[in-house]
Coordinates of C-alpha atoms in Angstrom, one line a residue:
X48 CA -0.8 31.2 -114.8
X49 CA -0.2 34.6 -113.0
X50 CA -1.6 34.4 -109.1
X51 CA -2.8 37.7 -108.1
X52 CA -2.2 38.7 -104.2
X53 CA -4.5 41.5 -102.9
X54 CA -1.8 42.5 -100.4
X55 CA 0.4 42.8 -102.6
X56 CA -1.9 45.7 -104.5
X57 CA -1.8 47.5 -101.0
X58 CA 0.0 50.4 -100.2
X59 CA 3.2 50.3 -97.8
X60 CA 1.1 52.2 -94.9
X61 CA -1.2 49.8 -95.0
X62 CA 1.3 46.7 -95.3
X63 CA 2.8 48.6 -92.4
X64 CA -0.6 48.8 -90.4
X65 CA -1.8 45.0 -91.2
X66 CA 1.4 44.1 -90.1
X67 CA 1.1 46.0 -86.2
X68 CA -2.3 44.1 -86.4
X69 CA -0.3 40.5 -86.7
X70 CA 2.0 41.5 -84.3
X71 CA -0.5 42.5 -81.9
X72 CA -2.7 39.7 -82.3
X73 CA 0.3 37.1 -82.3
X74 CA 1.3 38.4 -79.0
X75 CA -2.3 38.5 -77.8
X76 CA -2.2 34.8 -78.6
X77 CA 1.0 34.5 -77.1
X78 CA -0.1 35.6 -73.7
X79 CA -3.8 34.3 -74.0
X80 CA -1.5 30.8 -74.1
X81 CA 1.2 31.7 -72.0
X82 CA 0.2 33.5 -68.9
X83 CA -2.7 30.9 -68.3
X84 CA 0.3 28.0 -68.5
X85 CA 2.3 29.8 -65.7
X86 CA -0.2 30.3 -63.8
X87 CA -1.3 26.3 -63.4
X88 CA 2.6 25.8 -62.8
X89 CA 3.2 28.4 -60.3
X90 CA -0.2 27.2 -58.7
X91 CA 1.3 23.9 -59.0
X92 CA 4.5 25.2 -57.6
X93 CA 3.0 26.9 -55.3
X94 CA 0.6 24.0 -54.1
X95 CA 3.8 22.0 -53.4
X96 CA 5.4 25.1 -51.5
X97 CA 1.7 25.4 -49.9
X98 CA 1.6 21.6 -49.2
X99 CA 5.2 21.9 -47.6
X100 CA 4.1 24.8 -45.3
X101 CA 1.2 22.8 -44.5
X102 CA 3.2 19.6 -43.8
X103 CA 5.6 21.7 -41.9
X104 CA 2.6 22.9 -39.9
X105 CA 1.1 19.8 -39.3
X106 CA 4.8 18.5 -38.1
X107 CA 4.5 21.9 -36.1
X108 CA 2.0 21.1 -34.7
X109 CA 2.3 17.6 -34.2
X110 CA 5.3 18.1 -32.4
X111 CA 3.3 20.9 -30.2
X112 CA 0.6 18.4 -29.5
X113 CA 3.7 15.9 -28.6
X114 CA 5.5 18.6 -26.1
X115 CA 2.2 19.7 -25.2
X116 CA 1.1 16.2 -24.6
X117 CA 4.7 15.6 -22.4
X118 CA 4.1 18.9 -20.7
X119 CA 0.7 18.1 -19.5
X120 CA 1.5 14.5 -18.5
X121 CA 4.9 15.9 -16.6
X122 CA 2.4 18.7 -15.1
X123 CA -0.3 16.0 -13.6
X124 CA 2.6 13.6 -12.7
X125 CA 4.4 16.5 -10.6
X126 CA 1.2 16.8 -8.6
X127 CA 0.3 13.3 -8.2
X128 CA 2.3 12.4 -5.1
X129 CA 4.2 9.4 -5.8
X130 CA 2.7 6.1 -4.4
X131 CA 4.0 5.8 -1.1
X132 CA 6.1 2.8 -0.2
X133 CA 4.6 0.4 2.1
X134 CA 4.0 1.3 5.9
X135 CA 6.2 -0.7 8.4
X136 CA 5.3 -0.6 11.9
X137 CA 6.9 -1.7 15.0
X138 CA 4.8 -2.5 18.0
X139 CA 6.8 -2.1 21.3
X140 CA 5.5 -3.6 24.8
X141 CA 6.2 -2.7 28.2
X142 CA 5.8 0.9 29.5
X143 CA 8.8 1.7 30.1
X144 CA 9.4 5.1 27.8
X145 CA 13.1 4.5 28.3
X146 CA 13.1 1.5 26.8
X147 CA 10.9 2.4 24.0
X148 CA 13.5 5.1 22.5
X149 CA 16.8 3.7 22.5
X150 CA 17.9 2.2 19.6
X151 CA 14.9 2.6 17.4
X152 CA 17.0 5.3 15.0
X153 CA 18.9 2.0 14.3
X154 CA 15.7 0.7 12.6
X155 CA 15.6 1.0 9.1
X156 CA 12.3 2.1 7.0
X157 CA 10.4 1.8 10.3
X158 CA 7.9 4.6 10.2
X159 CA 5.3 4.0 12.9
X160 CA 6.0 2.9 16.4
X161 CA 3.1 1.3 18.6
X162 CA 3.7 1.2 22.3
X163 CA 1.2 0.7 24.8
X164 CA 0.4 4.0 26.1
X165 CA -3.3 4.1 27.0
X166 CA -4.9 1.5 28.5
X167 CA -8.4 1.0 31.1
X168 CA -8.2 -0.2 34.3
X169 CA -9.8 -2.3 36.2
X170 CA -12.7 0.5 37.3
X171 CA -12.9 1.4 33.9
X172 CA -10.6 4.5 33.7
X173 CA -8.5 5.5 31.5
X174 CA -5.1 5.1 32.4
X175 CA -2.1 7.2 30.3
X176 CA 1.8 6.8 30.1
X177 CA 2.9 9.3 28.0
X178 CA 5.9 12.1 27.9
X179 CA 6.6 14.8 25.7
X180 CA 10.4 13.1 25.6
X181 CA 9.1 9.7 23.7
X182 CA 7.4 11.9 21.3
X183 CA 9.6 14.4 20.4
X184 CA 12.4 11.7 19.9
X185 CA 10.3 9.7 17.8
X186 CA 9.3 12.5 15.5
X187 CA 12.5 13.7 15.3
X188 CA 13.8 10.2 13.6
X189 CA 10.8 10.8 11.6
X190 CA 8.6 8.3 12.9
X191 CA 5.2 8.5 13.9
X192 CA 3.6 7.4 17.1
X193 CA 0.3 5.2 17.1
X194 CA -0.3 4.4 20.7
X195 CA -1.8 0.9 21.6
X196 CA -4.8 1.1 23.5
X197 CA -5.9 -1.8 25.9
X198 CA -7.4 -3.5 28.5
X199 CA -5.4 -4.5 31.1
X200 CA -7.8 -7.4 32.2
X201 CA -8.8 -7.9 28.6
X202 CA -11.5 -10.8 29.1
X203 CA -14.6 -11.0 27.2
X204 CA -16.5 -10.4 30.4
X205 CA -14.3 -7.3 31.2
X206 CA -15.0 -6.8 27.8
X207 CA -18.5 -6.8 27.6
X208 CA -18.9 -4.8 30.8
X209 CA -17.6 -2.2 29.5
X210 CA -18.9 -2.0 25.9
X211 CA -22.3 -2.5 27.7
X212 CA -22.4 1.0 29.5
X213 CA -22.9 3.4 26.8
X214 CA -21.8 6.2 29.1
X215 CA -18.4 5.2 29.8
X216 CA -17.9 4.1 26.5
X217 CA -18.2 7.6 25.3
X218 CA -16.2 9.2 28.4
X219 CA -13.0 7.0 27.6
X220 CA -13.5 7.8 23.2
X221 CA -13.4 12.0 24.4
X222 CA -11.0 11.2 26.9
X223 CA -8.3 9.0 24.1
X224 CA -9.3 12.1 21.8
X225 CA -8.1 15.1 24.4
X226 CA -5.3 12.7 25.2
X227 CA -4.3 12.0 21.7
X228 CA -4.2 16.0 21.0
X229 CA -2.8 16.8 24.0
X230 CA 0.2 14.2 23.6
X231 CA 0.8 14.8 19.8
X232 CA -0.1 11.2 19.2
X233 CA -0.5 10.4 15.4
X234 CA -3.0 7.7 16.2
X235 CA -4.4 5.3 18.0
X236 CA -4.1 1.9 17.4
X237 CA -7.2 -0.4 19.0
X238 CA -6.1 -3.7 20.4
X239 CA -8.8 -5.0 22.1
X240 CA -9.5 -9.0 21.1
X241 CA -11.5 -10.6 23.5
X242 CA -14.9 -9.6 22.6
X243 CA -18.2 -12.4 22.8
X244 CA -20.0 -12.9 19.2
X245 CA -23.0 -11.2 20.8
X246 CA -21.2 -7.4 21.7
X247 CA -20.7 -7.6 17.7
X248 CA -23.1 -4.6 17.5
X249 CA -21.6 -3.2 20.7
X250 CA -18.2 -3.0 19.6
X251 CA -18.8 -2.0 16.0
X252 CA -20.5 1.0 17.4
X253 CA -17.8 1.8 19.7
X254 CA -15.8 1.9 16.2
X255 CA -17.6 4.1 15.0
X256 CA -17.8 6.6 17.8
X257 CA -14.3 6.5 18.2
X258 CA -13.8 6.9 14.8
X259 CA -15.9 9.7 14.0
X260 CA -14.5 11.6 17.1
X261 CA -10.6 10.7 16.0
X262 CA -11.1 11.9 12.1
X263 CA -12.5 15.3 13.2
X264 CA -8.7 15.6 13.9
X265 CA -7.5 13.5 11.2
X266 CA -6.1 11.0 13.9
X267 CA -5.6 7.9 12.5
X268 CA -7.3 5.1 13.6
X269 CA -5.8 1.2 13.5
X270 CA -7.6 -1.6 15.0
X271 CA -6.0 -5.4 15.5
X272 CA -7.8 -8.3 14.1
X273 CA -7.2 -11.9 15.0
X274 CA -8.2 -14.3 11.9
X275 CA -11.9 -15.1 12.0
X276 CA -12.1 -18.6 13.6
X277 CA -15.4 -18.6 12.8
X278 CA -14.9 -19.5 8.7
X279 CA -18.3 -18.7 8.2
X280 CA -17.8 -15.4 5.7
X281 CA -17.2 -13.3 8.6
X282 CA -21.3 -13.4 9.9
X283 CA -21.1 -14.7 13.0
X284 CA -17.9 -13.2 14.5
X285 CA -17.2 -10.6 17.0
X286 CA -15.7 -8.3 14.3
X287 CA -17.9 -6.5 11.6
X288 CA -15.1 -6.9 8.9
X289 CA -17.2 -4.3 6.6
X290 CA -18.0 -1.9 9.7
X291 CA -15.2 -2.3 10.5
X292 CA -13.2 -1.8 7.4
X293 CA -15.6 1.2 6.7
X294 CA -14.6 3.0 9.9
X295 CA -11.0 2.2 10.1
X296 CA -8.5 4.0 8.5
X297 CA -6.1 0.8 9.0
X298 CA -6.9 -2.9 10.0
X299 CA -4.1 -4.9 11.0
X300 CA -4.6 -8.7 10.2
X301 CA -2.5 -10.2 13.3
X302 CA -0.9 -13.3 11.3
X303 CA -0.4 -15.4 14.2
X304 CA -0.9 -17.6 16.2
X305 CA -1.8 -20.5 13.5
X306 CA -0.9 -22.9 16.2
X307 CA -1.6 -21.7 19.7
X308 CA 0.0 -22.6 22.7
X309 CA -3.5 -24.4 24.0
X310 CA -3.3 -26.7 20.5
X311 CA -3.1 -30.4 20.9
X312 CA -0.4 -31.1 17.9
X313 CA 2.0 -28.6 17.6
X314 CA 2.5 -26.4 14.4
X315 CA 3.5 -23.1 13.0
X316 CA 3.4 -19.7 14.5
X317 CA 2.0 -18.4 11.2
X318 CA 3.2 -19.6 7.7
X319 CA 3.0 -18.5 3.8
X320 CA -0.1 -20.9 2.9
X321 CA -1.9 -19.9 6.1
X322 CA -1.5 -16.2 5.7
X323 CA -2.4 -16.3 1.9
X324 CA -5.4 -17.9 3.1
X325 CA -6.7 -15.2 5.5
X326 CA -5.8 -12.4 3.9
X327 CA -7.6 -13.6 1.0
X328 CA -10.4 -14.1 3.6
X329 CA -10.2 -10.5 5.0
X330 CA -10.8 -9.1 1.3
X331 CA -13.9 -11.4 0.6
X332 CA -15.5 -10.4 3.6
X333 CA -15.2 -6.3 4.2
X334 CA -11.8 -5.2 4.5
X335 CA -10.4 -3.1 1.8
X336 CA -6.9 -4.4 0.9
X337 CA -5.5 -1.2 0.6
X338 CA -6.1 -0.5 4.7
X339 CA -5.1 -3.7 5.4
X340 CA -1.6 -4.3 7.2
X341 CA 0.3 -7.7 7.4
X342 CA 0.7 -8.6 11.6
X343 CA 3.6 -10.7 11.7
X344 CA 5.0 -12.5 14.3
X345 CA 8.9 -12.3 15.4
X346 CA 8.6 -15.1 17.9
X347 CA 7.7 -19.5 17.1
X348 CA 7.6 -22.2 19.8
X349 CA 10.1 -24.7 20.7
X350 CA 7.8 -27.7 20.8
X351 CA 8.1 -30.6 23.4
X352 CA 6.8 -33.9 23.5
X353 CA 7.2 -36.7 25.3
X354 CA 7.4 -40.3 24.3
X355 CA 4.2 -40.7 24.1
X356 CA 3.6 -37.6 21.6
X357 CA 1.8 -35.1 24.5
X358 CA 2.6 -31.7 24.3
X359 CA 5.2 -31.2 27.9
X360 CA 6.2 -27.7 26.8
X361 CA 5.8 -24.9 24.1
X362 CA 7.8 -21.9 24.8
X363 CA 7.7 -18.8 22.5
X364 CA 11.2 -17.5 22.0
X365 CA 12.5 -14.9 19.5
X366 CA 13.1 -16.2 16.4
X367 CA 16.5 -15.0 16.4
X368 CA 16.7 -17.3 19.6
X369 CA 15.4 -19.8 18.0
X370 CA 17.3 -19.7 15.0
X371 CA 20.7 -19.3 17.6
X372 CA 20.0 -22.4 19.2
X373 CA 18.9 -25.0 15.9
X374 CA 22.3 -24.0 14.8
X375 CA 24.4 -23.7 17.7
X376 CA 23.0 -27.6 18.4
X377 CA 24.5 -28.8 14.2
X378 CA 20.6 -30.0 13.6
X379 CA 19.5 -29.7 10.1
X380 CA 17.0 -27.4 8.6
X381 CA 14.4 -28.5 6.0
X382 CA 13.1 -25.8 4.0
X383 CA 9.4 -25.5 3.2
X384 CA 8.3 -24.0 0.2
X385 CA 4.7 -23.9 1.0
X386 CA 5.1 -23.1 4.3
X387 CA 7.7 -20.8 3.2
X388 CA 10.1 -21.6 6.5
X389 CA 12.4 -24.1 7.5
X390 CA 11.5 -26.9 10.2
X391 CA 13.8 -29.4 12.1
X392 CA 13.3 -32.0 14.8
X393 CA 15.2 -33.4 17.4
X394 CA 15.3 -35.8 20.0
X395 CA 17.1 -34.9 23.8
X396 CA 16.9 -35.4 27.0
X397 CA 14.0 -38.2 26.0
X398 CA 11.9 -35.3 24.6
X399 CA 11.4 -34.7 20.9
X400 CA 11.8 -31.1 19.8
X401 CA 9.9 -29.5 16.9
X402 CA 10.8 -26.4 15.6
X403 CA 9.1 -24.4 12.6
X404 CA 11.9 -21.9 11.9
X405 CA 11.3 -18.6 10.1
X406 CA 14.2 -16.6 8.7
X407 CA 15.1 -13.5 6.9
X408 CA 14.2 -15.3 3.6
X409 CA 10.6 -16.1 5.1
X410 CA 9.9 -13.0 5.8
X411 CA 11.1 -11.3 2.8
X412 CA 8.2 -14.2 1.5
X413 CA 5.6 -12.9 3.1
X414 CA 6.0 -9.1 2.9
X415 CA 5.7 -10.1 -0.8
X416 CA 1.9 -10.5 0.2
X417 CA 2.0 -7.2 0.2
X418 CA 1.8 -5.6 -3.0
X419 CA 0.8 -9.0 -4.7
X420 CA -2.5 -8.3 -2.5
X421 CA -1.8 -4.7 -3.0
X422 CA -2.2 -4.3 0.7
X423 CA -1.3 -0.9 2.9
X424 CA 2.1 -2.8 4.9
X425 CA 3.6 -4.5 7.4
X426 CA 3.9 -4.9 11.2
X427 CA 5.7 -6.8 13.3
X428 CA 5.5 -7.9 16.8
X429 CA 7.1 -6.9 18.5
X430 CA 10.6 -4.8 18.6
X431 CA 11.4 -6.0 21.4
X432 CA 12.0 -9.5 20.1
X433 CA 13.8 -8.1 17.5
X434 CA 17.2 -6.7 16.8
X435 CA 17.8 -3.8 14.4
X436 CA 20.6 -5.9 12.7
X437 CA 17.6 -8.5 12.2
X438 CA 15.0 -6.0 11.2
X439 CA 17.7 -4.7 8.8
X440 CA 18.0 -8.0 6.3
X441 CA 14.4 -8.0 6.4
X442 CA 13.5 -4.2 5.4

């Protein structure tokens, strides 16, 4: 049977035409399919390009927030001074200004020397040895001057005299201000010690005046404390630890004597137990540990006793001295770790020595007090007992 195809029956024109149509309509289905196709991969591709720019950008700016992270940090660190080492001070006795200048360049990483160069007399006056030679050759070796101020009869009824008459009390703080400005002094350093229980308030107000008075010219104002016999939190002693510690720019805890020369059994100048145990004392009961300085002695005693144990004799010597004559005499040292010095006894001349010896080693074990504590530094007294060589080992 004979199929019949209509386009066949067409003419060629319109075979021709029908044709175009196909074509068109095959490549309108060709793009329709196509174009949509390339698009979702280039959007893909160009997701992945995107995704790598944004990846990049976020590394970008990752890394800016890193740089700009170290840039900030090195900008706050470069105007953060950097925390100062510990002070070291160096008390000097005597007025003789002569004395009190040669040889300190020899001291090593001592920044502040204390000599006694205001005091009050016996009427209550101010008395001041001071010359623009000390001070100029101390701040030329970069050290800075903090004179002692005293009382040259310094006993609690001299004492209390004077912290009794509000008057003079306030004519000697102007006068150690004028004389402070007028001399270049960097401070003052307040080492007065016998004062009764009852001038507590008395004394904590002449802190305060003087203290006032001195940081309207940013002088800097030290004090000496003894340990606080008292162990009773600090409430019934002479010194106002928090007044005091309020007032103060520095307090200097006077680590000695432990044993005094008046004791009945003889003992250590200071040791590493007993100064653990005040400083730790001093921070319970007012004083910040970052104004607190570390008073250590450079002198011990040369005990004596007779047979029948009394104390005969108790000189202080150097411990340099000291330490001279244990080993110039062959007697053997026994080191104490909780004292943290060494201690020998001998028998001579029908007298029994005792010697608790410190060294350079104990000292180096109590300055670490110092930023285990996190306390403000050192002081030592005093230069003259000892040498720059000794000093040296230590700091």
């Amino acid at each position: 049977m004979k199929h019949s195809y209509p386009s066949y029956n067409r003419s060629p024109a319109l075979r021709q035409l029908y044709k175009y149509v196909w074509i068109f309509f095959l490549l309108l289905f060709l793009i329709t399919l196509i174009i949509p196709t390339m698009i979702v991969f280039s959007t893909g591709s160009g997701s992945i390009a995107m995704n790598k720019s944004l990846t990049s950008s976020i590394s970008q700016k990752s890394s800016t927030v890193t740089e700009d992270n170290k840039i900030s940090s090195f900008s706050v660190n470069k105007h953060v001074s950097p925390k100062e080492s510990p002070l070291s001070i160096g008390w000097v006795t005597g007025n003789n200004n002569n004395s009190i200048t040669q040889d300190l360049s020899a001291y090593h990483n001592l920044k502040v020397v204390s000599p006694a160069l205001v005091s009050i007399d016996n009427q209550y006056n101010l008395q001041v040895n001071s010359n623009p030679s000390l001070i100029n050759t101390m701040h030329a070796q970069d050290k800075k001057i903090w004179a002692r101020f005293i009382i040259n009869n310094d006993t609690k009824s001299n004492v209390h005299t004077f912290l009794s008459n509000p008057s003079k009390t306030q004519e000697i703080i102007k006068k150690i201000h004028q004389v402070s400005l007028n001399n270049q002094w960097d401070g003052i350093n307040l080492d007065i010690e016998n004062v009764r229980s009852q001038d507590r308030d008395l004394f904590s107000q002449f802190v305060k005046s003087l203290s006032n008075l001195l940081n309207q010219s940013k002088i800097v104002l030290s004090i000496d404390l003894p340990p606080d016999s008292k162990g009773s939190n600090n409430k019934y002693g002479p010194f106002d630890h928090k007044i005091i510690g309020n007032y103060c720019n520095y307090i200097i805890f006077m680590g000695y004597d432990q044993h005094w020369s008046t004791d009945p059994v003889p003992g250590p100048v200071t040791s590493l137990s007993w100064l653990k145990e005040n400083v730790q004392e001093f921070t319970k009961t007012g004083i910040p540990p970052q104004k607190m300085i570390l008073g250590l002695p450079a002198y011990t005693r040369v005990w004596q006793q007779d047979n029948s144990g009394k104390i005969v004799k108790n000189p202080a010597t150097s411990v340099q001295y000291a330490e001279d004559l244990v080993t110039q005499n062959h007697r053997n040292l026994t080191w104490n770790s909780t004292l943290g010095e060494y201690y020998t006894s001998y028998t001579a001349n029908n007298r029994v020595y005792r010697v608790w010896l410190p060294t350079v080693t104990s000292f180096k074990e109590y300055l670490d007090l110092i930023p285990q504590y996190h306390l403000a530094g050192s002081a030592i007294w005093s230069l003259d007992l000892m040498s720059a060589s000794y000093w040296n080992q230590i700091f």
